[in-house]
PDB file of C-alpha atoms in Angstrom:
ATOM      1  CA  MET A   1       0.000   0.000   0.000  1.00 94.00           C
ATOM      2  CA  ARG A   2       1.052   3.574  -0.595  1.00 96.00           C
ATOM      3  CA  PHE A   3       0.551   6.379   1.875  1.00 97.00           C
ATOM      4  CA  HIS A   4       1.016  10.119   1.894  1.00 97.00           C
ATOM      5  CA  ALA A   5       2.443  11.432   5.139  1.00 97.00           C
ATOM      6  CA  GLN A   6       2.855  14.917   6.526  1.00 97.00           C
ATOM      7  CA  VAL A   7       5.288  15.417   9.373  1.00 97.00           C
ATOM      8  CA  ASP A   8       4.877  18.675  11.290  1.00 97.00           C
ATOM      9  CA  VAL A   9       7.992  19.591  13.229  1.00 96.00           C
ATOM     10  CA  THR A  10       7.546  22.179  15.972  1.00 95.00           C
ATOM     11  CA  HIS A  11       9.933  23.712  18.478  1.00 94.00           C
ATOM     12  CA  ARG A  12       9.757  22.235  21.947  1.00 93.00           C
ATOM     13  CA  PRO A  13       8.687  24.667  24.684  1.00 89.00           C
ATOM     14  CA  GLY A  14      11.546  26.993  25.573  1.00 86.00           C
ATOM     15  CA  ILE A  15      13.365  26.580  22.251  1.00 90.00           C
ATOM     16  CA  ALA A  16      13.831  29.829  20.331  1.00 84.00           C
ATOM     17  CA  ASP A  17      11.595  30.416  17.302  1.00 88.00           C
ATOM     18  CA  PRO A  18      12.929  33.629  15.727  1.00 83.00           C
ATOM     19  CA  GLN A  19      10.689  33.385  12.674  1.00 86.00           C
ATOM     20  CA  GLY A  20       7.580  33.056  14.823  1.00 91.00           C
ATOM     21  CA  ALA A  21       8.700  35.926  17.048  1.00 88.00           C
ATOM     22  CA  THR A  22       9.409  38.166  14.048  1.00 89.00           C
ATOM     23  CA  VAL A  23       6.079  37.422  12.398  1.00 93.00           C
ATOM     24  CA  GLU A  24       4.315  38.125  15.692  1.00 94.00           C
ATOM     25  CA  ARG A  25       6.068  41.484  15.978  1.00 93.00           C
ATOM     26  CA  ALA A  26       5.130  42.392  12.387  1.00 95.00           C
ATOM     27  CA  LEU A  27       1.415  41.561  12.516  1.00 96.00           C
ATOM     28  CA  PRO A  28       0.371  44.624  14.545  1.00 96.00           C
ATOM     29  CA  ALA A  29       1.724  46.859  11.748  1.00 94.00           C
ATOM     30  CA  LEU A  30      -1.127  45.559   9.577  1.00 94.00           C
ATOM     31  CA  GLY A  31      -3.665  46.033  12.324  1.00 96.00           C
ATOM     32  CA  TRP A  32      -3.690  42.566  13.843  1.00 96.00           C
ATOM     33  CA  THR A  33      -3.025  43.477  17.421  1.00 96.00           C
ATOM     34  CA  ASN A  34      -5.021  40.487  18.625  1.00 97.00           C
ATOM     35  CA  VAL A  35      -2.545  37.727  17.669  1.00 96.00           C
ATOM     36  CA  SER A  36      -0.226  35.883  20.027  1.00 95.00           C
ATOM     37  CA  LYS A  37       1.682  32.599  20.283  1.00 93.00           C
ATOM     38  CA  VAL A  38       2.816  32.690  16.637  1.00 94.00           C
ATOM     39  CA  ALA A  39       4.964  29.669  15.791  1.00 93.00           C
ATOM     40  CA  VAL A  40       6.628  28.975  12.451  1.00 92.00           C
ATOM     41  CA  ALA A  41       7.010  25.226  12.058  1.00 91.00           C
ATOM     42  CA  LYS A  42       8.562  22.888   9.532  1.00 93.00           C
ATOM     43  CA  SER A  43       6.456  20.578   7.392  1.00 96.00           C
ATOM     44  CA  ILE A  44       7.916  17.521   5.687  1.00 97.00           C
ATOM     45  CA  ARG A  45       5.783  15.597   3.177  1.00 97.00           C
ATOM     46  CA  LEU A  46       6.591  12.200   1.782  1.00 97.00           C
ATOM     47  CA  VAL A  47       5.106   9.144   0.108  1.00 97.00           C
ATOM     48  CA  ILE A  48       5.847   5.757   1.622  1.00 97.00           C
ATOM     49  CA  ASP A  49       5.126   2.188   0.552  1.00 97.00           C
ATOM     50  CA  ALA A  50       4.297  -0.140   3.418  1.00 96.00           C
ATOM     51  CA  ALA A  51       2.226  -3.231   4.176  1.00 96.00           C
ATOM     52  CA  ASP A  52      -0.366  -1.222   6.080  1.00 96.00           C
ATOM     53  CA  GLU A  53      -0.868   2.070   7.892  1.00 96.00           C
ATOM     54  CA  VAL A  54       0.527   0.773  11.181  1.00 97.00           C
ATOM     55  CA  GLU A  55       3.745  -0.228   9.447  1.00 97.00           C
ATOM     56  CA  ALA A  56       3.946   3.104   7.585  1.00 97.00           C
ATOM     57  CA  ARG A  57       3.421   5.059  10.787  1.00 97.00           C
ATOM     58  CA  SER A  58       5.978   2.983  12.642  1.00 97.00           C
ATOM     59  CA  GLN A  59       8.624   3.609   9.985  1.00 98.00           C
ATOM     60  CA  ILE A  60       7.918   7.338   9.859  1.00 98.00           C
ATOM     61  CA  ASP A  61       8.102   7.598  13.647  1.00 97.00           C
ATOM     62  CA  ASP A  62      11.471   5.884  13.442  1.00 97.00           C
ATOM     63  CA  MET A  63      12.640   8.326  10.729  1.00 96.00           C
ATOM     64  CA  CYS A  64      11.520  11.246  12.879  1.00 97.00           C
ATOM     65  CA  ARG A  65      13.329  10.024  15.962  1.00 94.00           C
ATOM     66  CA  ARG A  66      16.549   9.091  14.172  1.00 92.00           C
ATOM     67  CA  PHE A  67      16.838  11.770  11.515  1.00 94.00           C
ATOM     68  CA  LEU A  68      14.007  14.129  10.641  1.00 96.00           C
ATOM     69  CA  THR A  69      13.833  15.763  14.069  1.00 96.00           C
ATOM     70  CA  ASN A  70      16.182  16.417  16.969  1.00 95.00           C
ATOM     71  CA  PRO A  71      14.396  15.400  20.173  1.00 93.00           C
ATOM     72  CA  VAL A  72      16.370  17.940  22.200  1.00 93.00           C
ATOM     73  CA  LEU A  73      14.943  20.801  20.156  1.00 94.00           C
ATOM     74  CA  GLU A  74      11.831  19.573  18.396  1.00 96.00           C
ATOM     75  CA  SER A  75       8.645  17.560  18.688  1.00 95.00           C
ATOM     76  CA  PHE A  76       6.582  16.198  15.812  1.00 97.00           C
ATOM     77  CA  THR A  77       3.168  15.003  14.728  1.00 97.00           C
ATOM     78  CA  VAL A  78       2.499  12.683  11.790  1.00 97.00           C
ATOM     79  CA  THR A  79      -0.630  12.724   9.615  1.00 97.00           C
ATOM     80  CA  ILE A  80      -1.072   9.786   7.248  1.00 97.00           C
ATOM     81  CA  SER A  81      -3.560   9.160   4.464  1.00 96.00           C
ATOM     82  CA  GLU A  82      -3.762   6.256   2.037  1.00 95.00           C
ATOM     83  CA  LEU A  83      -3.184   7.059  -1.607  1.00 91.00           C
ATOM     84  CA  THR A  84      -5.449   5.445  -4.172  1.00 71.00           C
ATOM     85  CA  PRO A  85      -3.659   3.093  -6.620  1.00 65.00           C
ATOM     86  CA  SER A  86      -3.835   5.772  -9.318  1.00 55.00           C
ATOM     87  CA  GLY A  87      -2.146   8.251  -7.005  1.00 53.00           C
ATOM     88  CA  ALA A  88      -5.119  10.591  -7.376  1.00 53.00           C
ATOM     89  CA  ASP A  89      -4.608  11.930  -3.830  1.00 53.00           C
ATOM     90  CA  ALA A  90      -0.956  12.703  -4.369  1.00 48.00           C
TER      91      ALA A  90
ATOM     92  CA  MET B   1      56.689  12.450  17.178  1.00 77.00           C
ATOM     93  CA  THR B   2      54.824  14.986  15.088  1.00 91.00           C
ATOM     94  CA  ALA B   3      51.085  14.668  15.502  1.00 95.00           C
ATOM     95  CA  ARG B   4      49.170  14.094  12.280  1.00 97.00           C
ATOM     96  CA  VAL B   5      45.748  15.702  12.354  1.00 98.00           C
ATOM     97  CA  GLY B   6      42.916  14.937   9.950  1.00 98.00           C
ATOM     98  CA  VAL B   7      40.761  17.986   9.247  1.00 98.00           C
ATOM     99  CA  VAL B   8      37.426  16.774   7.879  1.00 98.00           C
ATOM    100  CA  VAL B   9      35.893  18.713   4.996  1.00 98.00           C
ATOM    101  CA  PHE B  10      32.185  18.432   4.255  1.00 97.00           C
ATOM    102  CA  PRO B  11      30.496  20.258   1.370  1.00 96.00           C
ATOM    103  CA  GLY B  12      29.964  23.680   2.951  1.00 96.00           C
ATOM    104  CA  THR B  13      32.761  23.482   5.507  1.00 97.00           C
ATOM    105  CA  ASN B  14      34.657  26.788   5.463  1.00 97.00           C
ATOM    106  CA  CYS B  15      37.143  26.747   8.341  1.00 97.00           C
ATOM    107  CA  GLU B  16      39.278  23.799   7.262  1.00 97.00           C
ATOM    108  CA  HIS B  17      42.217  25.910   6.103  1.00 98.00           C
ATOM    109  CA  ASP B  18      42.177  27.959   9.308  1.00 98.00           C
ATOM    110  CA  ALA B  19      42.291  24.727  11.320  1.00 98.00           C
ATOM    111  CA  ALA B  20      45.047  23.196   9.197  1.00 98.00           C
ATOM    112  CA  TYR B  21      47.056  26.437   9.348  1.00 98.00           C
ATOM    113  CA  ALA B  22      46.798  26.551  13.128  1.00 98.00           C
ATOM    114  CA  VAL B  23      47.847  22.912  13.486  1.00 98.00           C
ATOM    115  CA  ARG B  24      50.906  23.472  11.275  1.00 98.00           C
ATOM    116  CA  LEU B  25      51.797  26.719  13.027  1.00 98.00           C
ATOM    117  CA  LEU B  26      51.806  24.818  16.326  1.00 97.00           C
ATOM    118  CA  GLY B  27      54.108  22.133  14.983  1.00 97.00           C
ATOM    119  CA  GLY B  28      51.709  19.440  13.824  1.00 97.00           C
ATOM    120  CA  ASP B  29      50.968  17.948  10.432  1.00 97.00           C
ATOM    121  CA  ALA B  30      47.507  18.568   8.998  1.00 98.00           C
ATOM    122  CA  ASP B  31      45.759  16.879   6.102  1.00 97.00           C
ATOM    123  CA  LEU B  32      42.324  17.707   4.759  1.00 98.00           C
ATOM    124  CA  VAL B  33      40.009  14.673   4.677  1.00 98.00           C
ATOM    125  CA  TRP B  34      37.071  14.771   2.262  1.00 97.00           C
ATOM    126  CA  HIS B  35      33.792  13.627   3.797  1.00 96.00           C
ATOM    127  CA  ARG B  36      33.513  10.696   1.358  1.00 96.00           C
ATOM    128  CA  SER B  37      36.634   9.179   2.862  1.00 96.00           C
ATOM    129  CA  THR B  38      36.083   6.076   4.973  1.00 95.00           C
ATOM    130  CA  ASP B  39      39.611   5.679   6.303  1.00 94.00           C
ATOM    131  CA  LEU B  40      41.244   7.663   9.108  1.00 96.00           C
ATOM    132  CA  THR B  41      44.130   5.272   9.559  1.00 94.00           C
ATOM    133  CA  GLY B  42      47.380   7.084  10.275  1.00 94.00           C
ATOM    134  CA  PHE B  43      45.818  10.112  11.940  1.00 97.00           C
ATOM    135  CA  ASP B  44      46.547  10.899  15.571  1.00 97.00           C
ATOM    136  CA  ALA B  45      43.654  13.338  15.976  1.00 98.00           C
ATOM    137  CA  VAL B  46      40.622  14.517  14.037  1.00 98.00           C
ATOM    138  CA  ILE B  47      39.180  18.033  13.820  1.00 98.00           C
ATOM    139  CA  LEU B  48      35.666  18.714  12.555  1.00 98.00           C
ATOM    140  CA  PRO B  49      35.988  22.395  11.599  1.00 98.00           C
ATOM    141  CA  GLY B  50      33.369  25.110  11.294  1.00 97.00           C
ATOM    142  CA  GLY B  51      31.150  26.042   8.393  1.00 96.00           C
ATOM    143  CA  PHE B  52      27.795  24.977   7.056  1.00 95.00           C
ATOM    144  CA  ALA B  53      28.159  21.273   6.321  1.00 94.00           C
ATOM    145  CA  HIS B  54      25.687  20.177   3.650  1.00 93.00           C
ATOM    146  CA  GLY B  55      24.210  23.680   3.826  1.00 91.00           C
ATOM    147  CA  ASP B  56      22.966  22.928   7.341  1.00 92.00           C
ATOM    148  CA  TYR B  57      19.851  21.614   5.577  1.00 92.00           C
ATOM    149  CA  LEU B  58      17.167  20.183   7.857  1.00 93.00           C
ATOM    150  CA  ARG B  59      19.180  21.168  10.963  1.00 93.00           C
ATOM    151  CA  THR B  60      22.786  22.111  11.624  1.00 93.00           C
ATOM    152  CA  GLY B  61      24.854  18.941  11.456  1.00 93.00           C
ATOM    153  CA  ALA B  62      21.871  16.727  10.637  1.00 94.00           C
ATOM    154  CA  ILE B  63      23.009  15.630   7.179  1.00 94.00           C
ATOM    155  CA  ALA B  64      26.745  15.698   7.887  1.00 94.00           C
ATOM    156  CA  ARG B  65      26.221  12.919  10.365  1.00 89.00           C
ATOM    157  CA  PHE B  66      25.457  10.588   7.432  1.00 89.00           C
ATOM    158  CA  SER B  67      28.605  11.428   5.466  1.00 94.00           C
ATOM    159  CA  PRO B  68      30.720   8.265   5.036  1.00 96.00           C
ATOM    160  CA  VAL B  69      33.573   9.725   7.076  1.00 97.00           C
ATOM    161  CA  MET B  70      31.409   9.994  10.187  1.00 97.00           C
ATOM    162  CA  ASP B  71      31.355   6.249  10.710  1.00 96.00           C
ATOM    163  CA  ALA B  72      35.157   6.370  10.767  1.00 97.00           C
ATOM    164  CA  VAL B  73      35.093   9.381  13.110  1.00 98.00           C
ATOM    165  CA  GLY B  74      32.828   7.425  15.469  1.00 97.00           C
ATOM    166  CA  ARG B  75      35.146   4.438  15.446  1.00 96.00           C
ATOM    167  CA  PHE B  76      38.181   6.689  15.898  1.00 97.00           C
ATOM    168  CA  ALA B  77      36.494   8.277  18.915  1.00 97.00           C
ATOM    169  CA  HIS B  78      35.416   4.981  20.428  1.00 96.00           C
ATOM    170  CA  ALA B  79      38.961   3.687  20.039  1.00 95.00           C
ATOM    171  CA  GLY B  80      40.147   6.610  22.161  1.00 95.00           C
ATOM    172  CA  GLY B  81      41.423   8.897  19.409  1.00 96.00           C
ATOM    173  CA  PRO B  82      41.234  12.639  20.126  1.00 98.00           C
ATOM    174  CA  VAL B  83      38.350  14.326  18.262  1.00 98.00           C
ATOM    175  CA  VAL B  84      37.548  18.033  18.437  1.00 98.00           C
ATOM    176  CA  GLY B  85      34.493  19.649  16.863  1.00 98.00           C
ATOM    177  CA  ILE B  86      34.631  23.413  16.461  1.00 98.00           C
ATOM    178  CA  CYS B  87      31.422  25.410  15.898  1.00 98.00           C
ATOM    179  CA  ASN B  88      29.622  23.506  13.115  1.00 97.00           C
ATOM    180  CA  GLY B  89      31.828  20.554  14.069  1.00 98.00           C
ATOM    181  CA  PHE B  90      30.378  20.714  17.601  1.00 98.00           C
ATOM    182  CA  GLN B  91      26.872  20.722  16.121  1.00 98.00           C
ATOM    183  CA  ILE B  92      27.762  17.677  14.013  1.00 97.00           C
ATOM    184  CA  LEU B  93      29.154  15.781  17.017  1.00 98.00           C
ATOM    185  CA  CYS B  94      25.888  16.431  18.875  1.00 97.00           C
ATOM    186  CA  GLU B  95      23.766  15.271  15.947  1.00 96.00           C
ATOM    187  CA  ALA B  96      25.968  12.184  15.575  1.00 95.00           C
ATOM    188  CA  GLY B  97      25.395  11.299  19.217  1.00 95.00           C
ATOM    189  CA  LEU B  98      29.097  11.538  20.084  1.00 97.00           C
ATOM    190  CA  LEU B  99      28.243  14.404  22.450  1.00 98.00           C
ATOM    191  CA  PRO B 100      24.936  15.026  24.276  1.00 98.00           C
ATOM    192  CA  GLY B 101      22.566  17.957  23.811  1.00 97.00           C
ATOM    193  CA  ALA B 102      22.132  20.320  20.873  1.00 97.00           C
ATOM    194  CA  LEU B 103      22.775  23.891  19.760  1.00 97.00           C
ATOM    195  CA  GLN B 104      19.787  26.165  19.259  1.00 95.00           C
ATOM    196  CA  LYS B 105      19.534  29.696  17.894  1.00 92.00           C
ATOM    197  CA  ASN B 106      21.240  32.362  19.972  1.00 93.00           C
ATOM    198  CA  ALA B 107      19.189  34.139  22.595  1.00 89.00           C
ATOM    199  CA  GLY B 108      18.653  37.597  21.133  1.00 83.00           C
ATOM    200  CA  LEU B 109      18.397  35.988  17.696  1.00 82.00           C
ATOM    201  CA  LYS B 110      21.496  37.687  16.341  1.00 90.00           C
ATOM    202  CA  PHE B 111      24.412  36.187  14.479  1.00 94.00           C
ATOM    203  CA  LEU B 112      27.365  36.762  16.807  1.00 96.00           C
ATOM    204  CA  CYS B 113      30.849  37.501  15.488  1.00 97.00           C
ATOM    205  CA  GLN B 114      33.060  38.770  18.294  1.00 97.00           C
ATOM    206  CA  THR B 115      35.868  37.820  20.625  1.00 97.00           C
ATOM    207  CA  VAL B 116      34.652  36.470  23.959  1.00 98.00           C
ATOM    208  CA  ALA B 117      36.263  35.526  27.241  1.00 98.00           C
ATOM    209  CA  LEU B 118      36.239  31.788  27.943  1.00 98.00           C
ATOM    210  CA  ARG B 119      37.026  30.190  31.274  1.00 98.00           C
ATOM    211  CA  VAL B 120      38.743  26.810  31.282  1.00 98.00           C
ATOM    212  CA  GLU B 121      36.727  24.555  33.631  1.00 98.00           C
ATOM    213  CA  THR B 122      38.693  21.324  33.434  1.00 98.00           C
ATOM    214  CA  THR B 123      42.138  20.343  32.228  1.00 97.00           C
ATOM    215  CA  SER B 124      41.260  16.686  32.005  1.00 97.00           C
ATOM    216  CA  THR B 125      40.446  16.662  28.265  1.00 97.00           C
ATOM    217  CA  VAL B 126      42.419  16.377  25.046  1.00 97.00           C
ATOM    218  CA  LEU B 127      41.831  20.071  24.355  1.00 98.00           C
ATOM    219  CA  THR B 128      42.692  21.593  27.718  1.00 97.00           C
ATOM    220  CA  ARG B 129      45.420  19.423  29.267  1.00 97.00           C
ATOM    221  CA  GLY B 130      47.981  22.189  28.785  1.00 97.00           C
ATOM    222  CA  ALA B 131      45.779  24.926  30.245  1.00 97.00           C
ATOM    223  CA  THR B 132      44.970  25.668  33.887  1.00 98.00           C
ATOM    224  CA  VAL B 133      41.574  25.580  35.563  1.00 98.00           C
ATOM    225  CA  GLY B 134      40.186  29.100  35.796  1.00 98.00           C
ATOM    226  CA  GLN B 135      42.406  30.368  32.996  1.00 98.00           C
ATOM    227  CA  VAL B 136      40.537  32.957  30.916  1.00 98.00           C
ATOM    228  CA  LEU B 137      41.107  32.870  27.163  1.00 98.00           C
ATOM    229  CA  GLN B 138      40.140  35.426  24.515  1.00 98.00           C
ATOM    230  CA  ILE B 139      38.665  33.413  21.629  1.00 98.00           C
ATOM    231  CA  PRO B 140      36.379  34.464  18.755  1.00 98.00           C
ATOM    232  CA  ILE B 141      32.869  33.144  18.249  1.00 98.00           C
ATOM    233  CA  ASN B 142      31.080  33.221  14.909  1.00 97.00           C
ATOM    234  CA  HIS B 143      27.668  31.594  14.987  1.00 96.00           C
ATOM    235  CA  PHE B 144      23.892  31.938  14.879  1.00 95.00           C
ATOM    236  CA  GLU B 145      22.990  28.576  16.359  1.00 95.00           C
ATOM    237  CA  GLY B 146      25.370  28.364  19.288  1.00 97.00           C
ATOM    238  CA  SER B 147      23.137  28.332  22.329  1.00 97.00           C
ATOM    239  CA  TYR B 148      23.839  25.027  24.021  1.00 98.00           C
ATOM    240  CA  VAL B 149      20.776  23.213  25.356  1.00 97.00           C
ATOM    241  CA  CYS B 150      20.239  19.825  26.955  1.00 97.00           C
ATOM    242  CA  ASP B 151      17.790  18.175  29.333  1.00 94.00           C
ATOM    243  CA  ALA B 152      18.174  18.510  33.108  1.00 95.00           C
ATOM    244  CA  ARG B 153      19.565  15.014  33.552  1.00 97.00           C
ATOM    245  CA  THR B 154      22.265  15.583  30.937  1.00 97.00           C
ATOM    246  CA  LEU B 155      23.185  18.914  32.523  1.00 98.00           C
ATOM    247  CA  SER B 156      23.565  17.247  35.930  1.00 98.00           C
ATOM    248  CA  ALA B 157      25.748  14.553  34.407  1.00 98.00           C
ATOM    249  CA  LEU B 158      27.934  17.125  32.641  1.00 98.00           C
ATOM    250  CA  ARG B 159      28.427  19.052  35.892  1.00 98.00           C
ATOM    251  CA  ASP B 160      28.890  16.017  38.141  1.00 98.00           C
ATOM    252  CA  ASP B 161      31.374  14.359  35.809  1.00 98.00           C
ATOM    253  CA  ASP B 162      33.415  17.545  35.216  1.00 98.00           C
ATOM    254  CA  ARG B 163      32.549  17.455  31.533  1.00 98.00           C
ATOM    255  CA  VAL B 164      31.938  21.180  31.025  1.00 98.00           C
ATOM    256  CA  VAL B 165      35.240  22.046  29.329  1.00 98.00           C
ATOM    257  CA  VAL B 166      34.886  25.812  28.808  1.00 98.00           C
ATOM    258  CA  ARG B 167      32.280  28.361  29.914  1.00 98.00           C
ATOM    259  CA  TYR B 168      31.574  31.866  28.682  1.00 98.00           C
ATOM    260  CA  VAL B 169      32.575  34.464  31.264  1.00 98.00           C
ATOM    261  CA  ASP B 170      29.795  36.705  29.926  1.00 98.00           C
ATOM    262  CA  ASN B 171      27.259  34.399  28.265  1.00 98.00           C
ATOM    263  CA  PRO B 172      26.693  35.877  24.782  1.00 97.00           C
ATOM    264  CA  ASN B 173      24.130  33.449  23.354  1.00 96.00           C
ATOM    265  CA  GLY B 174      21.963  32.104  26.176  1.00 95.00           C
ATOM    266  CA  SER B 175      23.722  28.759  26.468  1.00 97.00           C
ATOM    267  CA  ILE B 176      22.466  26.767  29.437  1.00 97.00           C
ATOM    268  CA  ASP B 177      24.843  27.227  32.403  1.00 98.00           C
ATOM    269  CA  SER B 178      27.034  29.418  30.124  1.00 98.00           C
ATOM    270  CA  ILE B 179      28.405  26.268  28.500  1.00 98.00           C
ATOM    271  CA  ALA B 180      30.712  26.937  25.544  1.00 98.00           C
ATOM    272  CA  GLY B 181      32.186  23.448  25.235  1.00 98.00           C
ATOM    273  CA  ILE B 182      31.780  19.931  26.613  1.00 98.00           C
ATOM    274  CA  CYS B 183      33.453  16.540  26.374  1.00 98.00           C
ATOM    275  CA  ASN B 184      32.304  12.925  26.286  1.00 98.00           C
ATOM    276  CA  ASP B 185      32.607  10.393  29.120  1.00 97.00           C
ATOM    277  CA  ALA B 186      36.028   9.254  27.976  1.00 97.00           C
ATOM    278  CA  ARG B 187      37.162  12.905  27.650  1.00 97.00           C
ATOM    279  CA  ASN B 188      38.713  12.349  24.205  1.00 97.00           C
ATOM    280  CA  VAL B 189      35.865  13.968  22.260  1.00 98.00           C
ATOM    281  CA  VAL B 190      35.429  17.708  22.773  1.00 98.00           C
ATOM    282  CA  GLY B 191      32.995  20.090  21.113  1.00 98.00           C
ATOM    283  CA  LEU B 192      33.020  23.870  21.479  1.00 98.00           C
ATOM    284  CA  MET B 193      31.388  26.791  19.695  1.00 98.00           C
ATOM    285  CA  PRO B 194      34.345  29.251  19.896  1.00 98.00           C
ATOM    286  CA  HIS B 195      37.121  29.087  17.297  1.00 98.00           C
ATOM    287  CA  PRO B 196      40.546  28.512  18.893  1.00 98.00           C
ATOM    288  CA  GLU B 197      42.068  28.093  15.417  1.00 98.00           C
ATOM    289  CA  ARG B 198      41.369  31.773  14.774  1.00 98.00           C
ATOM    290  CA  ALA B 199      43.369  32.834  17.824  1.00 98.00           C
ATOM    291  CA  VAL B 200      46.782  31.250  17.437  1.00 97.00           C
ATOM    292  CA  GLU B 201      49.028  34.258  16.840  1.00 97.00           C
ATOM    293  CA  ASP B 202      49.024  37.874  17.931  1.00 96.00           C
ATOM    294  CA  VAL B 203      48.387  39.206  14.441  1.00 96.00           C
ATOM    295  CA  LEU B 204      44.959  37.539  14.654  1.00 95.00           C
ATOM    296  CA  GLY B 205      44.140  39.576  17.750  1.00 94.00           C
ATOM    297  CA  SER B 206      44.762  36.798  20.231  1.00 97.00           C
ATOM    298  CA  SER B 207      47.012  33.792  20.563  1.00 97.00           C
ATOM    299  CA  ASP B 208      45.009  32.286  23.421  1.00 98.00           C
ATOM    300  CA  GLY B 209      43.720  29.446  21.241  1.00 98.00           C
ATOM    301  CA  ALA B 210      47.234  28.059  20.966  1.00 98.00           C
ATOM    302  CA  VAL B 211      47.074  26.465  24.424  1.00 98.00           C
ATOM    303  CA  LEU B 212      43.960  24.550  23.352  1.00 98.00           C
ATOM    304  CA  LEU B 213      45.138  23.284  19.982  1.00 98.00           C
ATOM    305  CA  GLY B 214      48.619  22.781  21.422  1.00 97.00           C
ATOM    306  CA  SER B 215      47.019  20.517  24.016  1.00 97.00           C
ATOM    307  CA  LEU B 216      45.341  18.583  21.234  1.00 97.00           C
ATOM    308  CA  LEU B 217      48.670  18.068  19.474  1.00 97.00           C
ATOM    309  CA  VAL B 218      50.267  16.794  22.691  1.00 96.00           C
ATOM    310  CA  ALA B 219      47.327  14.447  23.257  1.00 95.00           C
ATOM    311  CA  ALA B 220      47.530  13.299  19.649  1.00 95.00           C
ATOM    312  CA  ALA B 221      51.262  12.659  19.755  1.00 91.00           C
ATOM    313  CA  SER B 222      50.910  10.573  22.885  1.00 86.00           C
ATOM    314  CA  SER B 223      47.822   8.599  21.873  1.00 75.00           C
ATOM    315  CA  ALA B 224      48.192   5.046  20.616  1.00 62.00           C
ATOM    316  CA  PRO B 225      47.849   4.702  16.847  1.00 59.00           C
ATOM    317  CA  VAL B 226      44.232   4.144  15.866  1.00 62.00           C
ATOM    318  CA  SER B 227      43.405   2.100  12.805  1.00 62.00           C
ATOM    319  CA  VAL B 228      39.996   3.080  11.585  1.00 66.00           C
ATOM    320  CA  VAL B 229      38.076   2.244   8.458  1.00 65.00           C
ATOM    321  CA  SER B 230      34.396   2.986   7.945  1.00 62.00           C
ATOM    322  CA  SER B 231      32.260  -0.107   7.629  1.00 57.00           C
ATOM    323  CA  PRO B 232      30.343   0.788   4.472  1.00 51.00           C
ATOM    324  CA  VAL B 233      32.055  -0.346   1.281  1.00 42.00           C
ATOM    325  CA  ARG B 234      33.396   2.551  -0.733  1.00 38.00           C
ATOM    326  CA  PRO B 235      31.202   2.925  -3.856  1.00 37.00           C
TER     327      PRO B 235
END
């Protein structure tokens, strides 16, 4: 089976997010004075072939822990959806 | 015996010639080692110099860790060979798991390029054996992601085991406990954000880095020869 996965990588609490901080400082200039807690995160998308969704998720979790994220600095969430054989969802 | 130092060059490394120059100035031999190399046999010490290895894509040091040479660096380190990571090299050693923790963006979110005062905290490492505890050195820093961070348990271990090698006298980047450099359990792998190779003669503004790299050369010359070949077959 083939799956599309989206990995969202966010800063752990206490880790600096200069892009988020800069965007938050800029928003009031356009009138949005009501915005807080802006965070700029990283999104990694990939397609993976695996026997089933459990296997796909397990492999992606492993990738995240060993390579895609640094657990000292970052946390992650994984969203998976099955692709149709024609790849129409891709 | 003249110490032979391998200076590893990744795509994007930019301090390799500074490191090699400093090693030679201090009486050692230096050879550049391309990151595709899988063999560190014949070297007495290894330096991972500063720069932006593999463009620092994904995270600083994250891709460099998979360069073929890093398997050899790991084996060299585990065999007791002296390994020093400077700046980006420190980040790579952390990503490779040879040192604990990570480097995050500087507090204040500014790229810092200035000379700072560093205090030597232990002389029981390959980089500081010729220095004295409490000695203050003037060494340049040049980084955006140099704020050392680790979990509380790691920090306790670093303190309890005397593994904080150098601290900033006036913490410029928000590093936890003002840590500028640390070593591994065996004390033969050291990572630090400041650049001692840029402070080895007075014309550079400071020669205080000489005691650090000089220590490395002494450690290298007295270490047993390490025969190291990466496990993956060269393509």
